[in-house]
Amino acid sequence: AWHLMAAAEIPERLARRVVFHEITHEAIEEAFSHPGKINMDLVNAQQARRILDRLVGYQISPLLWERVRNRLTAGRVQSVAVRLIVEREREIQNFVPEEYWSIEAELAKKIEEGEKEYPSFTAKLYRLRGEEVDLKSEDDVRPIVDELETATYIITKIKRGTRRRRPAAPFTTSTMQQEASRKLGFTARRTMAVAQQLYMGLPIGEEGEVGLITYMRTDSTNVAEEAQAQAREYIGKRFGEKFLPAKPPKYKTKARVAQEAHEAIRPTSVFREPRAIKQYLTRDQYRLYNLIWQRFVASQMAPAVMDTMSVDIAAVPQRELVSGQVVDSSLQKPDYLFRATGSNVRFPGFLIVYQEGRDEDQPEEEEVGRIFPPLDEGEILRLLRLLPEQHFTQPPPRYTDATLVRTLEEYGIGRPSTYAPTIATIQNRGYVVREGRALRPTEIAFIVNDLLMKHFPEIMDYEFTAHMEEDLDRIARGEEDWVAVLRRFYGPFSQTLERAKQNMEYLNLGDQPTGEVCEKCGSPMVIRWGRYGKFIACSNYPACRNTKSFYVRTGVRCPECGGELLERRTRRGRVFYGCENYDGDNPDSCQFTTWNRPLPQPCPKCGGLLTEGRKGMAKCVQCEEEFALEELEVAEAPVGS
């Protein structure tokens, strides 16, 4: 609005600004009946943000072109996002799986002949001699299992209770992106593109063109009173009064800094049920609208009520029995304490409409719907079997759109409108490739990240970047002068930039000779960097466009023809391993490929090819047996090209 006034030379006394959060007849009519003035604090905050981003991006990026290679960019938010992804990848690379064991017991009520048979249940070894269970190997487990096989199992404590589970808040931009990633498999960019369509308006039968959701760039969980009243009316009619909380719920955003004047993302009319308008929407539009509608309706409903139950069971070994009987002293501090927990839904509340998704790095919830037989304290149970199980600790998962957005928001980095373009930019610049839903950094991401960490530590610092966001929000609230904020930033930054110009290394990751000649024109072949990493190309480009995949030798032989397996990349940058004898023009050539890294050791069972799995395990391609990587003394990753 400010730019429009400046460009058209409209006097301030003649201009009014109207604000609406949804494109519906009522909302626009209401906005025009209450016009306001342009908020210069918001204008100044936007000016400061744009200038800050250009000071960083426009001055560091050319330095990367000169010292590393062309087409690289740096940015105040994008470089920090790349740092998060690179550091997570290094955690994964440096992770050493550790073995640990768990022991569960399948138990059942003792019954006399002719009595009703109740279902069994499992309990997990919870305390070992009063301490947390810490079993590192099968040698640790074996003597315990031997003793537990003949132990007496007696219930020492039963705890029953109730727990109220509250619904999640209506969507903000970041939570919508996260949930669309978890439940629909959408990227952040795809989510925002579809949400824009729903917001701008779509033709819905006799209604004509109508905006289906409120504004989709927001970090507020506030809901207008009229919308809450409408939701309560709908819930009461559709599900009954018991599904309504006594008062309309209020939610506080989890964002580090939020603009609470905005509304959450919600349907413009809760009575416009997804299934009623499905025929007018594309598949993506319907799925996202359904998600937004369900989340909003659930957020206005009563909590779910869960009945919880926890059962402690002492396993008393034979050596502690007196005349074959359990004595009280054995139950006060038992050597082996098992615990079984579960919950059942007494009242579903909001769960009848919606349940929030869960990320891979979030803990699993307790088992819901678990059935226990009728149990009493002091009751002796039958042991049906023991279930010792070997596990290996897992590295942290790679970031997805959902977890990266969540982390950026937790740090207070970026704004709702920046998450999707930031993720798109770091992919377009070749810093990150997508493997399924996971974001994996490329080789160039490590190189640029390490250079920026060394020469621009403040720009790459999470807290510094978050502090800049707070300064920008203070400008928007009229608490800071925007020029003063820029001056405070640029003084130290310009000095850092000059030092970097003097000291940053020249890596020159340009064309590197391969020693090969192009079979099409005879010019030298060179290694070049593309969006998804290295590739081999003719130096006579653009006259000759001959290219080949860049590969790394593994030294491991193909199980089908004996050729060497080479590490290659797909067009999208994903690593795979294929036989050197593959010829795309010859269907009779060797077609063997695998996504998993081949290992130099042969299978201990059949001598076949072993490949690295995801859980600290190796798996044989031929016999499909699995082995712990630790036991195989696996060699380092391949070198040489």
GROMACS .gro file of N, CA and C in nm, residues 337-466:
model
  390
  337LEU      N    1   1.152  -5.589   3.838
  337LEU     CA    2   1.020  -5.526   3.840
  337LEU      C    3   0.975  -5.500   3.696
  338PHE      N    4   0.864  -5.563   3.660
  338PHE     CA    5   0.804  -5.543   3.527
  338PHE      C    6   0.690  -5.442   3.538
  339ARG      N    7   0.662  -5.375   3.427
  339ARG     CA    8   0.550  -5.280   3.425
  339ARG      C    9   0.476  -5.291   3.292
  340ALA      N   10   0.344  -5.288   3.299
  340ALA     CA   11   0.258  -5.284   3.181
  340ALA      C   12   0.166  -5.163   3.193
  341THR      N   13   0.158  -5.086   3.087
  341THR     CA   14   0.072  -4.967   3.088
  341THR      C   15  -0.018  -4.967   2.966
  342GLY      N   16  -0.128  -4.900   2.976
  342GLY     CA   17  -0.219  -4.887   2.863
  342GLY      C   18  -0.327  -4.787   2.895
  343SER      N   19  -0.402  -4.752   2.794
  343SER     CA   20  -0.513  -4.659   2.815
  343SER      C   21  -0.626  -4.694   2.720
  344ASN      N   22  -0.746  -4.658   2.761
  344ASN     CA   23  -0.864  -4.676   2.678
  344ASN      C   24  -0.941  -4.546   2.672
  345VAL      N   25  -1.004  -4.523   2.561
  345VAL     CA   26  -1.080  -4.400   2.543
  345VAL      C   27  -1.215  -4.414   2.613
  346ARG      N   28  -1.236  -4.333   2.718
  346ARG     CA   29  -1.366  -4.330   2.785
  346ARG      C   30  -1.462  -4.240   2.709
  347PHE      N   31  -1.413  -4.121   2.670
  347PHE     CA   32  -1.493  -4.026   2.593
  347PHE      C   33  -1.405  -3.971   2.481
  348PRO      N   34  -1.444  -3.987   2.354
  348PRO     CA   35  -1.353  -3.951   2.244
  348PRO      C   36  -1.331  -3.802   2.227
  349GLY      N   37  -1.429  -3.719   2.262
  349GLY     CA   38  -1.411  -3.575   2.245
  349GLY      C   39  -1.368  -3.542   2.103
  350PHE      N   40  -1.264  -3.458   2.091
  350PHE     CA   41  -1.218  -3.412   1.960
  350PHE      C   42  -1.163  -3.523   1.872
  351LEU      N   43  -1.123  -3.639   1.935
  351LEU     CA   44  -1.065  -3.748   1.857
  351LEU      C   45  -1.163  -3.805   1.756
  352ILE      N   46  -1.290  -3.778   1.774
  352ILE     CA   47  -1.390  -3.827   1.679
  352ILE      C   48  -1.375  -3.759   1.543
  353VAL      N   49  -1.303  -3.644   1.543
  353VAL     CA   50  -1.284  -3.566   1.420
  353VAL      C   51  -1.140  -3.574   1.370
  354TYR      N   52  -1.042  -3.566   1.462
  354TYR     CA   53  -0.904  -3.543   1.416
  354TYR      C   54  -0.803  -3.582   1.523
  355GLN      N   55  -0.688  -3.636   1.477
  355GLN     CA   56  -0.576  -3.664   1.567
  355GLN      C   57  -0.449  -3.614   1.501
  356GLU      N   58  -0.367  -3.540   1.575
  356GLU     CA   59  -0.247  -3.479   1.521
  356GLU      C   60  -0.144  -3.585   1.486
  357GLY      N   61  -0.070  -3.562   1.376
  357GLY     CA   62   0.036  -3.653   1.334
  357GLY      C   63   0.159  -3.639   1.421
  358ARG      N   64   0.256  -3.728   1.397
  358ARG     CA   65   0.378  -3.732   1.480
  358ARG      C   66   0.499  -3.743   1.389
  359ASP      N   67   0.605  -3.667   1.421
  359ASP     CA   68   0.730  -3.676   1.346
  359ASP      C   69   0.811  -3.796   1.392
  360GLU      N   70   0.907  -3.835   1.306
  360GLU     CA   71   0.990  -3.951   1.334
  360GLU      C   72   1.073  -3.934   1.461
  361ASP      N   73   1.110  -3.808   1.491
  361ASP     CA   74   1.196  -3.785   1.607
  361ASP      C   75   1.117  -3.758   1.736
  362GLN      N   76   0.985  -3.774   1.731
  362GLN     CA   77   0.904  -3.753   1.851
  362GLN      C   78   0.872  -3.887   1.916
  363PRO      N   79   0.868  -3.893   2.051
  363PRO     CA   80   0.844  -4.020   2.120
  363PRO      C   81   0.706  -4.075   2.090
  364GLU      N   82   0.695  -4.208   2.088
  364GLU     CA   83   0.566  -4.271   2.065
  364GLU      C   84   0.478  -4.257   2.189
  365GLU      N   85   0.348  -4.248   2.165
  365GLU     CA   86   0.254  -4.238   2.276
  365GLU      C   87   0.228  -4.377   2.333
  366GLU      N   88   0.172  -4.378   2.454
  366GLU     CA   89   0.141  -4.507   2.515
  366GLU      C   90   0.036  -4.581   2.433
  367GLU      N   91   0.034  -4.712   2.451
  367GLU     CA   92  -0.058  -4.795   2.373
  367GLU      C   93  -0.202  -4.767   2.414
  368VAL      N   94  -0.284  -4.729   2.313
  368VAL     CA   95  -0.425  -4.701   2.338
  368VAL      C   96  -0.507  -4.822   2.294
  369GLY      N   97  -0.608  -4.858   2.374
  369GLY     CA   98  -0.693  -4.971   2.339
  369GLY      C   99  -0.641  -5.104   2.389
  370ARG      N  100  -0.540  -5.101   2.477
  370ARG     CA  101  -0.485  -5.225   2.530
  370ARG      C  102  -0.584  -5.288   2.628
  371ILE      N  103  -0.604  -5.417   2.615
  371ILE     CA  104  -0.700  -5.487   2.699
  371ILE      C  105  -0.627  -5.565   2.808
  372PHE      N  106  -0.660  -5.535   2.934
  372PHE     CA  107  -0.608  -5.612   3.048
  372PHE      C  108  -0.719  -5.703   3.099
  373PRO      N  109  -0.683  -5.821   3.145
  373PRO     CA  110  -0.784  -5.903   3.215
  373PRO      C  111  -0.813  -5.841   3.352
  374PRO      N  112  -0.917  -5.882   3.421
  374PRO     CA  113  -0.938  -5.832   3.558
  374PRO      C  114  -0.823  -5.876   3.648
  375LEU      N  115  -0.757  -5.778   3.713
  375LEU     CA  116  -0.637  -5.807   3.793
  375LEU      C  117  -0.653  -5.750   3.933
  376ASP      N  118  -0.583  -5.810   4.030
  376ASP     CA  119  -0.584  -5.763   4.168
  376ASP      C  120  -0.442  -5.762   4.222
  377GLU      N  121  -0.416  -5.666   4.312
  377GLU     CA  122  -0.285  -5.664   4.378
  377GLU      C  123  -0.267  -5.791   4.460
  378GLY      N  124  -0.146  -5.845   4.456
  378GLY     CA  125  -0.116  -5.970   4.527
  378GLY      C  126  -0.144  -6.094   4.445
  379GLU      N  127  -0.202  -6.078   4.326
  379GLU     CA  128  -0.236  -6.193   4.242
  379GLU      C  129  -0.110  -6.248   4.175
  380ILE      N  130  -0.100  -6.381   4.172
  380ILE     CA  131   0.012  -6.448   4.106
  380ILE      C  132  -0.028  -6.481   3.962
  381LEU      N  133   0.061  -6.449   3.868
  381LEU     CA  134   0.034  -6.466   3.726
  381LEU      C  135   0.114  -6.582   3.669
  382ARG      N  136   0.066  -6.633   3.554
  382ARG     CA  137   0.139  -6.737   3.481
  382ARG      C  138   0.235  -6.670   3.381
  383LEU      N  139   0.358  -6.722   3.373
  383LEU     CA  140   0.450  -6.679   3.268
  383LEU      C  141   0.429  -6.769   3.147
  384LEU      N  142   0.391  -6.709   3.035
  384LEU     CA  143   0.375  -6.786   2.912
  384LEU      C  144   0.507  -6.795   2.836
  385ARG      N  145   0.577  -6.682   2.828
  385ARG     CA  146   0.709  -6.684   2.763
  385ARG      C  147   0.780  -6.553   2.790
  386LEU      N  148   0.912  -6.557   2.780
  386LEU     CA  149   0.995  -6.438   2.790
  386LEU      C  150   1.035  -6.395   2.650
  387LEU      N  151   1.045  -6.265   2.631
  387LEU     CA  152   1.075  -6.209   2.499
  387LEU      C  153   1.195  -6.116   2.506
  388PRO      N  154   1.317  -6.172   2.516
  388PRO     CA  155   1.436  -6.085   2.510
  388PRO      C  156   1.457  -6.039   2.366
  389GLU      N  157   1.493  -5.913   2.347
  389GLU     CA  158   1.508  -5.861   2.211
  389GLU      C  159   1.629  -5.769   2.202
  390GLN      N  160   1.706  -5.791   2.097
  390GLN     CA  161   1.824  -5.708   2.070
  390GLN      C  162   1.782  -5.583   1.993
  391HIS      N  163   1.840  -5.469   2.030
  391HIS     CA  164   1.815  -5.343   1.960
  391HIS      C  165   1.948  -5.273   1.935
  392PHE      N  166   1.944  -5.175   1.847
  392PHE     CA  167   2.059  -5.086   1.827
  392PHE      C  168   2.009  -4.943   1.830
  393THR      N  169   2.085  -4.856   1.897
  393THR     CA  170   2.047  -4.714   1.899
  393THR      C  171   2.049  -4.661   1.756
  394GLN      N  172   1.962  -4.564   1.729
  394GLN     CA  173   1.946  -4.511   1.594
  394GLN      C  174   2.000  -4.369   1.584
  395PRO      N  175   2.058  -4.333   1.469
  395PRO     CA  176   2.100  -4.194   1.451
  395PRO      C  177   1.977  -4.105   1.443
  396PRO      N  178   1.995  -3.975   1.464
  396PRO     CA  179   1.879  -3.886   1.448
  396PRO      C  180   1.834  -3.888   1.303
  397PRO      N  181   1.705  -3.876   1.277
  397PRO     CA  182   1.658  -3.879   1.138
  397PRO      C  183   1.695  -3.751   1.064
  398ARG      N  184   1.708  -3.761   0.932
  398ARG     CA  185   1.729  -3.641   0.852
  398ARG      C  186   1.607  -3.550   0.865
  399TYR      N  187   1.631  -3.422   0.842
  399TYR     CA  188   1.519  -3.327   0.845
  399TYR      C  189   1.424  -3.356   0.729
  400THR      N  190   1.296  -3.335   0.756
  400THR     CA  191   1.193  -3.329   0.652
  400THR      C  192   1.145  -3.185   0.648
  401ASP      N  193   1.056  -3.154   0.554
  401ASP     CA  194   0.996  -3.020   0.554
  401ASP      C  195   0.934  -2.991   0.691
  402ALA      N  196   0.864  -3.090   0.746
  402ALA     CA  197   0.795  -3.070   0.873
  402ALA      C  198   0.892  -3.039   0.986
  403THR      N  199   0.997  -3.120   1.001
  403THR     CA  200   1.087  -3.101   1.115
  403THR      C  201   1.178  -2.980   1.097
  404LEU      N  202   1.212  -2.947   0.971
  404LEU     CA  203   1.294  -2.828   0.949
  404LEU      C  204   1.214  -2.702   0.981
  405VAL      N  205   1.090  -2.697   0.935
  405VAL     CA  206   1.003  -2.581   0.967
  405VAL      C  207   0.985  -2.570   1.118
  406ARG      N  208   0.961  -2.684   1.183
  406ARG     CA  209   0.942  -2.683   1.329
  406ARG      C  210   1.067  -2.629   1.400
  407THR      N  211   1.185  -2.671   1.355
  407THR     CA  212   1.310  -2.628   1.419
  407THR      C  213   1.336  -2.480   1.395
  408LEU      N  214   1.316  -2.434   1.271
  408LEU     CA  215   1.334  -2.291   1.243
  408LEU      C  216   1.241  -2.207   1.330
  409GLU      N  217   1.117  -2.252   1.346
  409GLU     CA  218   1.021  -2.179   1.429
  409GLU      C  219   1.063  -2.180   1.575
  410GLU      N  220   1.112  -2.295   1.623
  410GLU     CA  221   1.156  -2.303   1.763
  410GLU      C  222   1.272  -2.209   1.790
  411TYR      N  223   1.363  -2.196   1.693
  411TYR     CA  224   1.476  -2.104   1.709
  411TYR      C  225   1.434  -1.958   1.691
  412GLY      N  226   1.315  -1.934   1.633
  412GLY     CA  227   1.273  -1.797   1.606
  412GLY      C  228   1.337  -1.741   1.481
  413ILE      N  229   1.369  -1.828   1.383
  413ILE     CA  230   1.438  -1.787   1.261
  413ILE      C  231   1.337  -1.784   1.147
  414GLY      N  232   1.330  -1.671   1.075
  414GLY     CA  233   1.237  -1.660   0.963
  414GLY      C  234   1.097  -1.626   1.008
  415ARG      N  235   1.010  -1.608   0.911
  415ARG     CA  236   0.870  -1.576   0.937
  415ARG      C  237   0.784  -1.679   0.865
  416PRO      N  238   0.653  -1.684   0.894
  416PRO     CA  239   0.567  -1.783   0.827
  416PRO      C  240   0.578  -1.781   0.675
  417SER      N  241   0.594  -1.662   0.618
  417SER     CA  242   0.598  -1.651   0.472
  417SER      C  243   0.732  -1.697   0.413
  418THR      N  244   0.835  -1.717   0.497
  418THR     CA  245   0.969  -1.747   0.443
  418THR      C  246   1.003  -1.895   0.443
  419TYR      N  247   0.929  -1.978   0.518
  419TYR     CA  248   0.971  -2.118   0.532
  419TYR      C  249   0.970  -2.192   0.398
  420ALA      N  250   0.859  -2.184   0.325
  420ALA     CA  251   0.849  -2.257   0.198
  420ALA      C  252   0.951  -2.208   0.095
  421PRO      N  253   0.964  -2.076   0.072
  421PRO     CA  254   1.065  -2.032  -0.026
  421PRO      C  255   1.208  -2.063   0.017
  422THR      N  256   1.235  -2.064   0.148
  422THR     CA  257   1.369  -2.099   0.194
  422THR      C  258   1.404  -2.243   0.158
  423ILE      N  259   1.311  -2.335   0.183
  423ILE     CA  260   1.337  -2.476   0.150
  423ILE      C  261   1.350  -2.494   0.000
  424ALA      N  262   1.267  -2.422  -0.078
  424ALA     CA  263   1.276  -2.431  -0.224
  424ALA      C  264   1.411  -2.377  -0.274
  425THR      N  265   1.458  -2.267  -0.215
  425THR     CA  266   1.583  -2.205  -0.258
  425THR      C  267   1.702  -2.295  -0.234
  426ILE      N  268   1.710  -2.356  -0.116
  426ILE     CA  269   1.829  -2.439  -0.088
  426ILE      C  270   1.829  -2.565  -0.174
  427GLN      N  271   1.713  -2.606  -0.224
  427GLN     CA  272   1.710  -2.716  -0.322
  427GLN      C  273   1.751  -2.665  -0.459
  428ASN      N  274   1.695  -2.552  -0.501
  428ASN     CA  275   1.725  -2.498  -0.634
  428ASN      C  276   1.873  -2.464  -0.650
  429ARG      N  277   1.938  -2.424  -0.542
  429ARG     CA  278   2.080  -2.388  -0.548
  429ARG      C  279   2.173  -2.509  -0.533
  430GLY      N  280   2.114  -2.627  -0.520
  430GLY     CA  281   2.196  -2.748  -0.516
  430GLY      C  282   2.256  -2.779  -0.381
  431TYR      N  283   2.209  -2.713  -0.275
  431TYR     CA  284   2.260  -2.742  -0.141
  431TYR      C  285   2.195  -2.867  -0.080
  432VAL      N  286   2.073  -2.895  -0.123
  432VAL     CA  287   1.995  -3.002  -0.061
  432VAL      C  288   1.923  -3.080  -0.170
  433VAL      N  289   1.918  -3.211  -0.154
  433VAL     CA  290   1.834  -3.294  -0.241
  433VAL      C  291   1.732  -3.365  -0.154
  434ARG      N  292   1.622  -3.399  -0.217
  434ARG     CA  293   1.513  -3.465  -0.145
  434ARG      C  294   1.519  -3.615  -0.171
  435GLU      N  295   1.525  -3.695  -0.065
  435GLU     CA  296   1.521  -3.840  -0.076
  435GLU      C  297   1.395  -3.887  -0.004
  436GLY      N  298   1.289  -3.915  -0.082
  436GLY     CA  299   1.159  -3.938  -0.020
  436GLY      C  300   1.115  -3.808   0.043
  437ARG      N  301   1.091  -3.809   0.173
  437ARG     CA  302   1.056  -3.685   0.243
  437ARG      C  303   1.177  -3.621   0.309
  438ALA      N  304   1.289  -3.693   0.312
  438ALA     CA  305   1.408  -3.644   0.384
  438ALA      C  306   1.487  -3.544   0.300
  439LEU      N  307   1.549  -3.448   0.367
  439LEU     CA  308   1.635  -3.348   0.303
  439LEU      C  309   1.780  -3.384   0.333
  440ARG      N  310   1.855  -3.415   0.226
  440ARG     CA  311   1.995  -3.455   0.243
  440ARG      C  312   2.086  -3.349   0.183
  441PRO      N  313   2.190  -3.305   0.256
  441PRO     CA  314   2.281  -3.204   0.201
  441PRO      C  315   2.372  -3.264   0.095
  442THR      N  316   2.406  -3.185  -0.006
  442THR     CA  317   2.499  -3.228  -0.109
  442THR      C  318   2.642  -3.196  -0.064
  443GLU      N  319   2.737  -3.240  -0.144
  443GLU     CA  320   2.879  -3.214  -0.112
  443GLU      C  321   2.907  -3.065  -0.105
  444ILE      N  322   2.847  -2.987  -0.197
  444ILE     CA  323   2.872  -2.843  -0.200
  444ILE      C  324   2.815  -2.775  -0.076
  445ALA      N  325   2.710  -2.833  -0.017
  445ALA     CA  326   2.653  -2.775   0.105
  445ALA      C  327   2.754  -2.780   0.219
  446PHE      N  328   2.826  -2.892   0.231
  446PHE     CA  329   2.928  -2.902   0.335
  446PHE      C  330   3.038  -2.799   0.312
  447ILE      N  331   3.081  -2.785   0.186
  447ILE     CA  332   3.191  -2.693   0.155
  447ILE      C  333   3.153  -2.549   0.188
  448VAL      N  334   3.035  -2.506   0.139
  448VAL     CA  335   2.993  -2.367   0.160
  448VAL      C  336   2.961  -2.342   0.308
  449ASN      N  337   2.895  -2.437   0.373
  449ASN     CA  338   2.863  -2.420   0.514
  449ASN      C  339   2.990  -2.400   0.597
  450ASP      N  340   3.092  -2.482   0.571
  450ASP     CA  341   3.216  -2.470   0.649
  450ASP      C  342   3.287  -2.338   0.623
  451LEU      N  343   3.283  -2.290   0.499
  451LEU     CA  344   3.343  -2.160   0.468
  451LEU      C  345   3.270  -2.047   0.541
  452LEU      N  346   3.138  -2.050   0.536
  452LEU     CA  347   3.061  -1.943   0.601
  452LEU      C  348   3.074  -1.950   0.753
  453MET      N  349   3.078  -2.070   0.808
  453MET     CA  350   3.098  -2.084   0.953
  453MET      C  351   3.232  -2.025   0.996
  454LYS      N  352   3.332  -2.042   0.911
  454LYS     CA  353   3.467  -1.993   0.943
  454LYS      C  354   3.478  -1.841   0.929
  455HIS      N  355   3.419  -1.786   0.821
  455HIS     CA  356   3.441  -1.645   0.791
  455HIS      C  357   3.324  -1.553   0.828
  456PHE      N  358   3.205  -1.610   0.848
  456PHE     CA  359   3.088  -1.529   0.887
  456PHE      C  360   3.016  -1.597   1.004
  457PRO      N  361   3.085  -1.617   1.116
  457PRO     CA  362   3.025  -1.693   1.227
  457PRO      C  363   2.897  -1.631   1.282
  458GLU      N  364   2.890  -1.496   1.285
  458GLU     CA  365   2.769  -1.432   1.340
  458GLU      C  366   2.648  -1.455   1.251
  459ILE      N  367   2.667  -1.442   1.120
  459ILE     CA  368   2.556  -1.462   1.025
  459ILE      C  369   2.502  -1.604   1.036
  460MET      N  370   2.590  -1.700   1.067
  460MET     CA  371   2.550  -1.841   1.075
  460MET      C  372   2.503  -1.882   1.213
  461ASP      N  373   2.512  -1.791   1.309
  461ASP     CA  374   2.476  -1.825   1.448
  461ASP      C  375   2.324  -1.825   1.464
  462TYR      N  376   2.271  -1.932   1.523
  462TYR     CA  377   2.126  -1.944   1.539
  462TYR      C  378   2.070  -1.830   1.625
  463GLU      N  379   2.133  -1.803   1.736
  463GLU     CA  380   2.082  -1.701   1.827
  463GLU      C  381   2.091  -1.561   1.766
  464PHE      N  382   2.200  -1.535   1.692
  464PHE     CA  383   2.215  -1.404   1.629
  464PHE      C  384   2.104  -1.382   1.526
  465THR      N  385   2.076  -1.486   1.446
  465THR     CA  386   1.971  -1.475   1.344
  465THR      C  387   1.835  -1.456   1.409
  466ALA      N  388   1.810  -1.529   1.517
  466ALA     CA  389   1.683  -1.514   1.589
  466ALA      C  390   1.672  -1.374   1.650
   0.00000   0.00000   0.00000
